Amino acid sequence: MNISTYCFTATALTLTTFAANAKINVTDDIALSGFGSTSITQSDNATPLYVNREITDDTCYDCDTTFGLQGDIRFNDSFNASVQIVKRPQDEWSSPELEWAYLGYNVSDFNLKVGRLRLPLFLSSEYYYVGQAYTSARPPQEVYNSILGITSYDGISGTWDIEINDESYLTLTPYVGVESKGEVNIRITNYDFDIEKTFGFHSEVSGFDYRVMFNYAHFKYAVDVTLPGIPTQQYPADNINIYTVGLEKSWDKLMLTTEVLVDTMHFNWYSSLAYNMDKFTPYVTYAESHHNQKNNSLLFGVRYDLTTTISLNAEWKYTDANSGDNGELIADPVDGDLDAQLYTVMVNFIF
């Protein structure tokens, strides 16, 4: 298997190969790993694209900049701990986010985690900020950005790994969260979330060349909205149920990925095809958003694997709002222009 085929299969189907290759073994039981991404990107629309990135028609050199460090400790055959700290695109370098920090317990085919955990909403949730671990420069924003960048919860999860046959496995993960806080800034508006309750159920069937994922999540939350010069507006507690379904399937060098997210505010989906050719992997993604954000988009890109740990992406995306909605634009365009072309060159790395 050549280097690029190895990269394509590993990054598209599982994090196992990433974990095996992208780490520094400090001792036999302590490992340190890291990852990062940065880009040059520009839109042809003056109105910003994407919450937490805000890409405009000014060339941007740090809209996607991400850097993370992860430490893993194995205490014995049963107990382990993991910590991941990430400077996300929306963060300053001086204030990175604690993405996860948990204590794990393993016995037979059962795994228990307690602490700050990653929300398992999507196919790529476990490596959401690891750009090297997926084919495109960014995970499709119509689906992945629909929850405003909230990617973790504080609580407990239990995972059962069940062998269906020699080639297929079933994974079942119920999870429950305690009260936690979240903050999202969209231009000059600040949203403070008080997430009072979180619980959900994640399931996945996987084999050598496919993954099928289903997740249900329930949140009870209240939000305070603050604008400059205006008293904070407090909204009463509300509930939301989020359903996500995902599929990955490979046929030799061809990979199909599709995901759907449904809740009371969204019916969003995308489908992506990628084809590996030596060190190059061209890909195309079509996506639609409905309900609160009506939008459709088409993306063409190519990934080039310099090594198993460094890759480059070049992308062009056309996104168009429907029925006068803003779509992926995060504000009302002053000139009424509701479509945009987005150009991106990105570098990703792991160590």
mmCIF file of C-alpha atoms in Angstrom:
data_model
loop_
_atom_site.group_PDB
_atom_site.id
_atom_site.type_symbol
_atom_site.label_atom_id
_atom_site.label_comp_id
_atom_site.label_asym_id
_atom_site.label_seq_id
_atom_site.Cartn_x
_atom_site.Cartn_y
_atom_site.Cartn_z
ATOM 1 C CA MET A 1 0.000 0.000 0.000
ATOM 2 C CA ASN A 2 1.522 3.354 -1.007
ATOM 3 C CA ILE A 3 1.722 6.366 1.291
ATOM 4 C CA SER A 4 -1.285 8.237 -0.110
ATOM 5 C CA THR A 5 -3.583 5.200 -0.104
ATOM 6 C CA TYR A 6 -2.551 4.609 3.489
ATOM 7 C CA CYS A 7 -3.391 8.227 4.363
ATOM 8 C CA PHE A 8 -6.718 8.139 2.526
ATOM 9 C CA THR A 9 -7.943 4.946 4.202
ATOM 10 C CA ALA A 10 -6.706 5.876 7.651
ATOM 11 C CA THR A 11 -8.032 9.415 7.790
ATOM 12 C CA ALA A 12 -11.378 8.577 6.236
ATOM 13 C CA LEU A 13 -12.360 5.501 8.225
ATOM 14 C CA THR A 14 -10.773 5.574 11.680
ATOM 15 C CA LEU A 15 -8.727 7.481 14.207
ATOM 16 C CA THR A 16 -6.797 4.345 15.147
ATOM 17 C CA THR A 17 -4.033 4.841 12.614
ATOM 18 C CA PHE A 18 -3.796 8.531 13.550
ATOM 19 C CA ALA A 19 -3.343 7.630 17.196
ATOM 20 C CA ALA A 20 -0.728 5.020 16.365
ATOM 21 C CA ASN A 21 1.403 7.300 14.168
ATOM 22 C CA ALA A 22 0.882 10.782 15.601
ATOM 23 C CA LYS A 23 2.285 10.610 19.108
ATOM 24 C CA ILE A 24 5.452 10.907 21.130
ATOM 25 C CA ASN A 25 5.926 8.155 23.682
ATOM 26 C CA VAL A 26 7.350 9.951 26.720
ATOM 27 C CA THR A 27 7.357 6.629 28.588
ATOM 28 C CA ASP A 28 5.694 3.285 27.948
ATOM 29 C CA ASP A 29 2.553 4.626 29.627
ATOM 30 C CA ILE A 30 2.587 8.344 28.752
ATOM 31 C CA ALA A 31 2.110 9.720 25.225
ATOM 32 C CA LEU A 32 1.962 13.272 23.868
ATOM 33 C CA SER A 33 0.474 14.127 20.477
ATOM 34 C CA GLY A 34 -0.466 17.279 18.652
ATOM 35 C CA PHE A 35 -2.140 18.658 15.563
ATOM 36 C CA GLY A 36 -2.683 21.906 13.734
ATOM 37 C CA SER A 37 -4.120 23.636 10.688
ATOM 38 C CA THR A 38 -3.749 27.027 9.078
ATOM 39 C CA SER A 39 -4.951 28.531 5.830
ATOM 40 C CA ILE A 40 -5.083 31.384 3.374
ATOM 41 C CA THR A 41 -8.731 31.929 2.542
ATOM 42 C CA GLN A 42 -10.965 34.547 0.948
ATOM 43 C CA SER A 43 -14.583 34.962 -0.095
ATOM 44 C CA ASP A 44 -15.941 37.259 -2.789
ATOM 45 C CA ASN A 45 -18.660 38.521 -0.422
ATOM 46 C CA ALA A 46 -18.044 41.294 2.127
ATOM 47 C CA THR A 47 -20.513 39.694 4.559
ATOM 48 C CA PRO A 48 -18.750 37.127 6.800
ATOM 49 C CA LEU A 49 -19.149 33.411 6.141
ATOM 50 C CA TYR A 50 -19.344 30.835 8.954
ATOM 51 C CA VAL A 51 -19.828 31.322 12.672
ATOM 52 C CA ASN A 52 -16.459 31.162 14.492
ATOM 53 C CA ARG A 53 -14.499 31.839 11.288
ATOM 54 C CA GLU A 54 -16.065 34.968 9.729
ATOM 55 C CA ILE A 55 -14.369 34.807 6.325
ATOM 56 C CA THR A 56 -14.887 37.892 4.129
ATOM 57 C CA ASP A 57 -13.553 39.309 0.855
ATOM 58 C CA ASP A 58 -10.385 40.376 2.685
ATOM 59 C CA THR A 59 -7.660 37.742 2.451
ATOM 60 C CA CYS A 60 -7.503 35.987 5.823
ATOM 61 C CA TYR A 61 -4.439 34.212 7.181
ATOM 62 C CA ASP A 62 -5.835 33.076 10.535
ATOM 63 C CA CYS A 63 -9.559 32.342 10.078
ATOM 64 C CA ASP A 64 -8.916 28.586 10.302
ATOM 65 C CA THR A 65 -5.841 28.523 12.533
ATOM 66 C CA THR A 66 -6.063 25.594 14.938
ATOM 67 C CA PHE A 67 -3.497 24.025 17.239
ATOM 68 C CA GLY A 68 -4.000 21.259 19.772
ATOM 69 C CA LEU A 69 -2.050 19.187 22.260
ATOM 70 C CA GLN A 70 -3.195 15.883 23.715
ATOM 71 C CA GLY A 71 -1.740 13.878 26.574
ATOM 72 C CA ASP A 72 -2.642 10.264 27.311
ATOM 73 C CA ILE A 73 -1.703 8.283 30.416
ATOM 74 C CA ARG A 74 -2.236 4.588 31.047
ATOM 75 C CA PHE A 75 -2.176 3.805 34.771
ATOM 76 C CA ASN A 76 -2.731 0.073 34.338
ATOM 77 C CA ASP A 77 -4.638 -2.300 32.071
ATOM 78 C CA SER A 78 -7.968 -0.826 33.222
ATOM 79 C CA PHE A 79 -7.480 2.854 34.071
ATOM 80 C CA ASN A 80 -6.360 5.647 31.743
ATOM 81 C CA ALA A 81 -6.684 9.414 31.413
ATOM 82 C CA SER A 82 -6.650 11.831 28.490
ATOM 83 C CA VAL A 83 -6.465 15.619 28.174
ATOM 84 C CA GLN A 84 -6.847 17.667 24.985
ATOM 85 C CA ILE A 85 -6.365 21.440 24.801
ATOM 86 C CA VAL A 86 -7.165 23.230 21.544
ATOM 87 C CA LYS A 87 -6.678 26.715 20.222
ATOM 88 C CA ARG A 88 -9.788 26.716 17.997
ATOM 89 C CA PRO A 89 -10.312 29.105 15.054
ATOM 90 C CA GLN A 90 -12.383 31.423 17.268
ATOM 91 C CA ASP A 91 -9.873 31.471 20.165
ATOM 92 C CA GLU A 92 -6.971 33.742 20.932
ATOM 93 C CA TRP A 93 -3.631 32.004 21.428
ATOM 94 C CA SER A 94 -3.710 33.127 25.056
ATOM 95 C CA SER A 95 -7.055 31.434 25.763
ATOM 96 C CA PRO A 96 -7.287 27.931 24.277
ATOM 97 C CA GLU A 97 -10.177 25.632 25.169
ATOM 98 C CA LEU A 98 -10.094 22.471 27.267
ATOM 99 C CA GLU A 99 -11.805 20.188 24.763
ATOM 100 C CA TRP A 100 -11.696 17.043 26.833
ATOM 101 C CA ALA A 101 -10.261 15.839 30.122
ATOM 102 C CA TYR A 102 -11.459 12.502 31.377
ATOM 103 C CA LEU A 103 -10.670 9.416 33.397
ATOM 104 C CA GLY A 104 -11.395 6.142 31.625
ATOM 105 C CA TYR A 105 -12.013 2.623 32.879
ATOM 106 C CA ASN A 106 -11.913 -0.434 30.634
ATOM 107 C CA VAL A 107 -13.107 -3.930 31.402
ATOM 108 C CA SER A 108 -13.653 -6.562 28.738
ATOM 109 C CA ASP A 109 -15.733 -4.897 25.956
ATOM 110 C CA PHE A 110 -16.946 -1.989 28.123
ATOM 111 C CA ASN A 111 -15.395 1.464 28.453
ATOM 112 C CA LEU A 112 -16.449 4.107 30.991
ATOM 113 C CA LYS A 113 -15.417 7.774 30.759
ATOM 114 C CA VAL A 114 -15.988 10.533 33.315
ATOM 115 C CA GLY A 115 -15.096 14.200 32.878
ATOM 116 C CA ARG A 116 -15.214 16.617 29.953
ATOM 117 C CA LEU A 117 -16.080 14.582 26.865
ATOM 118 C CA ARG A 118 -16.568 15.209 23.158
ATOM 119 C CA LEU A 119 -20.188 15.315 21.950
ATOM 120 C CA PRO A 120 -20.488 12.291 19.613
ATOM 121 C CA LEU A 121 -22.864 13.943 17.153
ATOM 122 C CA PHE A 122 -20.957 13.355 13.918
ATOM 123 C CA LEU A 123 -18.780 10.866 12.079
ATOM 124 C CA SER A 124 -15.742 13.062 12.736
ATOM 125 C CA SER A 125 -16.597 14.199 16.260
ATOM 126 C CA GLU A 126 -13.673 12.443 17.970
ATOM 127 C CA TYR A 127 -11.198 14.255 15.732
ATOM 128 C CA TYR A 128 -13.236 17.369 14.973
ATOM 129 C CA TYR A 129 -10.296 19.796 15.090
ATOM 130 C CA VAL A 130 -7.710 17.430 13.564
ATOM 131 C CA GLY A 131 -7.662 18.653 9.971
ATOM 132 C CA GLN A 132 -5.219 15.923 8.953
ATOM 133 C CA ALA A 133 -7.833 13.297 9.872
ATOM 134 C CA TYR A 134 -10.406 14.139 7.208
ATOM 135 C CA THR A 135 -10.185 14.685 3.485
ATOM 136 C CA SER A 136 -11.535 18.229 3.044
ATOM 137 C CA ALA A 137 -10.071 21.424 4.484
ATOM 138 C CA ARG A 138 -13.009 21.788 6.862
ATOM 139 C CA PRO A 139 -15.777 19.349 7.799
ATOM 140 C CA PRO A 140 -18.920 20.382 5.838
ATOM 141 C CA GLN A 141 -20.121 23.490 7.643
ATOM 142 C CA GLU A 142 -23.814 23.022 6.816
ATOM 143 C CA VAL A 143 -23.857 20.084 9.244
ATOM 144 C CA TYR A 144 -20.866 20.550 11.542
ATOM 145 C CA ASN A 145 -21.407 24.258 12.196
ATOM 146 C CA SER A 146 -25.130 23.946 12.883
ATOM 147 C CA ILE A 147 -24.524 23.665 16.660
ATOM 148 C CA LEU A 148 -22.474 26.897 16.761
ATOM 149 C CA GLY A 149 -19.190 25.213 17.652
ATOM 150 C CA ILE A 150 -20.353 23.557 20.894
ATOM 151 C CA THR A 151 -18.413 20.287 20.770
ATOM 152 C CA SER A 152 -18.085 19.002 24.351
ATOM 153 C CA TYR A 153 -20.048 18.309 27.536
ATOM 154 C CA ASP A 154 -19.243 17.562 31.177
ATOM 155 C CA GLY A 155 -20.541 14.200 32.308
ATOM 156 C CA ILE A 156 -20.250 10.455 31.885
ATOM 157 C CA SER A 157 -20.474 7.947 29.040
ATOM 158 C CA GLY A 158 -20.386 4.177 28.760
ATOM 159 C CA THR A 159 -19.453 2.309 25.573
ATOM 160 C CA TRP A 160 -20.121 -1.319 24.700
ATOM 161 C CA ASP A 161 -18.236 -2.873 21.772
ATOM 162 C CA ILE A 162 -20.125 -5.872 20.437
ATOM 163 C CA GLU A 163 -18.721 -8.214 17.802
ATOM 164 C CA ILE A 164 -21.417 -9.018 15.250
ATOM 165 C CA ASN A 165 -19.210 -11.301 13.152
ATOM 166 C CA ASP A 166 -15.564 -11.546 12.073
ATOM 167 C CA GLU A 167 -15.851 -8.336 10.005
ATOM 168 C CA SER A 168 -18.483 -6.170 11.755
ATOM 169 C CA TYR A 169 -18.816 -4.495 15.133
ATOM 170 C CA LEU A 170 -21.628 -2.671 16.931
ATOM 171 C CA THR A 171 -20.795 0.174 19.320
ATOM 172 C CA LEU A 172 -23.416 1.507 21.763
ATOM 173 C CA THR A 173 -22.774 4.633 23.865
ATOM 174 C CA PRO A 174 -25.341 6.248 26.182
ATOM 175 C CA TYR A 175 -24.149 9.526 27.746
ATOM 176 C CA VAL A 176 -25.371 12.038 30.335
ATOM 177 C CA GLY A 177 -24.098 15.535 31.064
ATOM 178 C CA VAL A 178 -24.317 17.819 34.078
ATOM 179 C CA GLU A 179 -24.929 21.571 33.940
ATOM 180 C CA SER A 180 -22.309 23.434 31.918
ATOM 181 C CA LYS A 181 -21.675 26.777 30.245
ATOM 182 C CA GLY A 182 -21.010 27.728 26.646
ATOM 183 C CA GLU A 183 -20.271 30.968 24.836
ATOM 184 C CA VAL A 184 -20.618 31.895 21.173
ATOM 185 C CA ASN A 185 -19.765 35.250 19.605
ATOM 186 C CA ILE A 186 -21.312 36.156 16.258
ATOM 187 C CA ARG A 187 -19.825 39.463 15.170
ATOM 188 C CA ILE A 188 -20.896 41.957 17.875
ATOM 189 C CA THR A 189 -23.498 39.654 19.487
ATOM 190 C CA ASN A 190 -22.547 37.468 22.457
ATOM 191 C CA TYR A 191 -24.574 34.342 23.334
ATOM 192 C CA ASP A 192 -24.071 32.838 26.798
ATOM 193 C CA PHE A 193 -25.553 29.347 27.043
ATOM 194 C CA ASP A 194 -26.454 27.686 30.325
ATOM 195 C CA ILE A 195 -26.846 24.036 29.328
ATOM 196 C CA GLU A 196 -28.875 22.610 32.186
ATOM 197 C CA LYS A 197 -29.288 19.062 30.930
ATOM 198 C CA THR A 198 -27.615 16.837 28.359
ATOM 199 C CA PHE A 199 -28.259 13.219 27.523
ATOM 200 C CA GLY A 200 -28.078 11.111 24.415
ATOM 201 C CA PHE A 201 -27.392 7.813 22.733
ATOM 202 C CA HIS A 202 -24.776 7.078 20.090
ATOM 203 C CA SER A 203 -24.602 3.902 18.022
ATOM 204 C CA GLU A 204 -22.330 2.774 15.225
ATOM 205 C CA VAL A 205 -21.962 -0.297 13.039
ATOM 206 C CA SER A 206 -18.565 -0.583 11.370
ATOM 207 C CA GLY A 207 -16.617 -2.966 9.205
ATOM 208 C CA PHE A 208 -13.481 -3.049 7.091
ATOM 209 C CA ASP A 209 -14.767 -0.580 4.490
ATOM 210 C CA TYR A 210 -17.804 1.146 6.035
ATOM 211 C CA ARG A 211 -19.266 2.956 9.038
ATOM 212 C CA VAL A 212 -22.924 3.678 9.781
ATOM 213 C CA MET A 213 -23.635 6.069 12.665
ATOM 214 C CA PHE A 214 -26.799 7.212 14.463
ATOM 215 C CA ASN A 215 -26.929 9.686 17.351
ATOM 216 C CA TYR A 216 -29.735 11.210 19.391
ATOM 217 C CA ALA A 217 -29.023 14.094 21.773
ATOM 218 C CA HIS A 218 -31.329 16.092 24.064
ATOM 219 C CA PHE A 219 -30.410 19.464 25.549
ATOM 220 C CA LYS A 220 -32.217 21.747 27.966
ATOM 221 C CA TYR A 221 -30.672 25.195 27.854
ATOM 222 C CA ALA A 222 -31.179 28.896 28.561
ATOM 223 C CA VAL A 223 -29.417 31.683 26.709
ATOM 224 C CA ASP A 224 -28.491 35.305 27.467
ATOM 225 C CA VAL A 225 -27.957 37.577 24.471
ATOM 226 C CA THR A 226 -25.782 40.681 24.790
ATOM 227 C CA LEU A 227 -25.286 43.488 22.279
ATOM 228 C CA PRO A 228 -23.049 46.535 22.866
ATOM 229 C CA GLY A 229 -24.947 49.319 24.609
ATOM 230 C CA ILE A 230 -28.070 47.192 25.133
ATOM 231 C CA PRO A 231 -29.062 45.435 28.386
ATOM 232 C CA THR A 232 -28.613 41.669 28.294
ATOM 233 C CA GLN A 233 -31.747 39.871 27.162
ATOM 234 C CA GLN A 234 -32.461 36.657 29.047
ATOM 235 C CA TYR A 235 -34.445 33.934 27.313
ATOM 236 C CA PRO A 236 -36.278 31.228 29.281
ATOM 237 C CA ALA A 237 -35.109 27.634 29.275
ATOM 238 C CA ASP A 238 -35.913 25.623 26.172
ATOM 239 C CA ASN A 239 -35.390 22.065 24.933
ATOM 240 C CA ILE A 240 -33.957 20.748 21.701
ATOM 241 C CA ASN A 241 -33.618 17.221 20.311
ATOM 242 C CA ILE A 242 -30.923 16.629 17.692
ATOM 243 C CA TYR A 243 -30.789 13.576 15.427
ATOM 244 C CA THR A 244 -27.787 12.782 13.254
ATOM 245 C CA VAL A 245 -27.141 9.947 10.808
ATOM 246 C CA GLY A 246 -23.874 9.305 8.989
ATOM 247 C CA LEU A 247 -22.458 6.868 6.453
ATOM 248 C CA GLU A 248 -18.931 6.218 5.201
ATOM 249 C CA LYS A 249 -18.359 3.606 2.498
ATOM 250 C CA SER A 250 -15.271 2.875 0.436
ATOM 251 C CA TRP A 251 -14.799 0.984 -2.812
ATOM 252 C CA ASP A 252 -11.050 0.542 -3.207
ATOM 253 C CA LYS A 253 -9.926 4.141 -3.878
ATOM 254 C CA LEU A 254 -13.395 5.738 -3.961
ATOM 255 C CA MET A 255 -14.977 7.021 -0.739
ATOM 256 C CA LEU A 256 -18.572 8.155 -0.149
ATOM 257 C CA THR A 257 -19.415 10.159 2.972
ATOM 258 C CA THR A 258 -22.834 11.540 3.832
ATOM 259 C CA GLU A 259 -24.414 12.956 7.002
ATOM 260 C CA VAL A 260 -27.806 14.360 7.968
ATOM 261 C CA LEU A 261 -28.723 16.554 10.954
ATOM 262 C CA VAL A 262 -32.348 17.134 11.962
ATOM 263 C CA ASP A 263 -33.815 19.247 14.760
ATOM 264 C CA THR A 264 -36.561 21.853 15.097
ATOM 265 C CA MET A 265 -34.358 24.518 13.466
ATOM 266 C CA HIS A 266 -32.453 22.470 10.868
ATOM 267 C CA PHE A 267 -32.719 19.820 8.223
ATOM 268 C CA ASN A 268 -29.173 19.856 6.877
ATOM 269 C CA TRP A 269 -27.233 17.279 4.902
ATOM 270 C CA TYR A 270 -24.226 16.761 2.657
ATOM 271 C CA SER A 271 -22.766 14.067 0.433
ATOM 272 C CA SER A 272 -19.130 13.884 -0.549
ATOM 273 C CA LEU A 273 -17.167 11.726 -2.994
ATOM 274 C CA ALA A 274 -13.371 11.426 -2.835
ATOM 275 C CA TYR A 275 -11.056 9.463 -5.118
ATOM 276 C CA ASN A 276 -7.482 8.671 -4.184
ATOM 277 C CA MET A 277 -4.827 8.904 -6.903
ATOM 278 C CA ASP A 278 -1.364 8.295 -5.513
ATOM 279 C CA LYS A 279 -0.607 11.365 -3.353
ATOM 280 C CA PHE A 280 -3.619 13.309 -4.674
ATOM 281 C CA THR A 281 -7.229 12.950 -3.511
ATOM 282 C CA PRO A 282 -9.725 15.081 -5.451
ATOM 283 C CA TYR A 283 -13.164 15.410 -3.860
ATOM 284 C CA VAL A 284 -16.552 17.004 -4.438
ATOM 285 C CA THR A 285 -19.219 17.862 -1.854
ATOM 286 C CA TYR A 286 -22.814 18.953 -2.316
ATOM 287 C CA ALA A 287 -24.762 20.235 0.705
ATOM 288 C CA GLU A 288 -28.165 21.703 1.553
ATOM 289 C CA SER A 289 -29.610 23.515 4.569
ATOM 290 C CA HIS A 290 -33.329 23.924 5.249
ATOM 291 C CA HIS A 291 -35.682 25.498 7.801
ATOM 292 C CA ASN A 292 -33.832 28.340 9.624
ATOM 293 C CA GLN A 293 -30.889 28.463 7.207
ATOM 294 C CA LYS A 294 -31.922 27.809 3.626
ATOM 295 C CA ASN A 295 -28.847 27.216 1.534
ATOM 296 C CA ASN A 296 -27.202 24.959 -1.002
ATOM 297 C CA SER A 297 -23.531 24.674 -1.887
ATOM 298 C CA LEU A 298 -21.096 22.907 -4.173
ATOM 299 C CA LEU A 299 -17.438 22.355 -3.305
ATOM 300 C CA PHE A 300 -14.517 21.065 -5.375
ATOM 301 C CA GLY A 301 -11.162 20.384 -3.781
ATOM 302 C CA VAL A 302 -7.997 18.367 -3.854
ATOM 303 C CA ARG A 303 -5.840 17.086 -1.018
ATOM 304 C CA TYR A 304 -2.126 16.409 -1.446
ATOM 305 C CA ASP A 305 -0.331 14.217 1.097
ATOM 306 C CA LEU A 306 3.229 15.447 1.511
ATOM 307 C CA THR A 307 3.825 12.716 4.112
ATOM 308 C CA THR A 308 1.648 10.609 6.406
ATOM 309 C CA THR A 309 1.622 13.558 8.843
ATOM 310 C CA ILE A 310 1.411 16.665 6.609
ATOM 311 C CA SER A 311 -1.192 17.457 3.951
ATOM 312 C CA LEU A 312 -2.278 20.376 1.776
ATOM 313 C CA ASN A 313 -5.792 21.266 0.608
ATOM 314 C CA ALA A 314 -6.916 23.569 -2.186
ATOM 315 C CA GLU A 315 -10.676 24.238 -2.428
ATOM 316 C CA TRP A 316 -13.283 26.264 -4.253
ATOM 317 C CA LYS A 317 -16.810 26.465 -2.877
ATOM 318 C CA TYR A 318 -19.927 28.148 -4.205
ATOM 319 C CA THR A 319 -22.675 28.736 -1.654
ATOM 320 C CA ASP A 320 -26.080 30.277 -2.382
ATOM 321 C CA ALA A 321 -28.869 31.226 0.011
ATOM 322 C CA ASN A 322 -32.426 30.300 -0.961
ATOM 323 C CA SER A 323 -35.683 32.260 -0.630
ATOM 324 C CA GLY A 324 -33.943 35.385 0.605
ATOM 325 C CA ASP A 325 -32.458 33.624 3.654
ATOM 326 C CA ASN A 326 -28.868 34.452 4.638
ATOM 327 C CA GLY A 327 -27.745 30.837 4.339
ATOM 328 C CA GLU A 328 -24.135 30.478 5.501
ATOM 329 C CA LEU A 329 -23.671 34.254 5.747
ATOM 330 C CA ILE A 330 -23.817 35.234 9.417
ATOM 331 C CA ALA A 331 -25.464 38.646 8.882
ATOM 332 C CA ASP A 332 -27.749 40.451 6.476
ATOM 333 C CA PRO A 333 -25.655 41.477 3.462
ATOM 334 C CA VAL A 334 -25.625 45.227 2.992
ATOM 335 C CA ASP A 335 -25.628 44.945 -0.799
ATOM 336 C CA GLY A 336 -28.193 42.117 -0.893
ATOM 337 C CA ASP A 337 -25.667 39.661 -2.338
ATOM 338 C CA LEU A 338 -26.677 36.252 -0.943
ATOM 339 C CA ASP A 339 -24.185 34.017 -2.724
ATOM 340 C CA ALA A 340 -20.444 33.666 -2.279
ATOM 341 C CA GLN A 341 -17.443 31.947 -3.736
ATOM 342 C CA LEU A 342 -14.921 30.764 -1.170
ATOM 343 C CA TYR A 343 -11.264 30.007 -1.961
ATOM 344 C CA THR A 344 -9.050 28.119 0.492
ATOM 345 C CA VAL A 345 -5.491 26.817 0.638
ATOM 346 C CA MET A 346 -4.836 24.935 3.879
ATOM 347 C CA VAL A 347 -2.011 23.008 5.490
ATOM 348 C CA ASN A 348 -2.659 20.350 8.163
ATOM 349 C CA PHE A 349 -0.196 18.431 10.314
ATOM 350 C CA ILE A 350 -0.019 15.983 13.186
ATOM 351 C CA PHE A 351 2.840 14.907 15.430
#
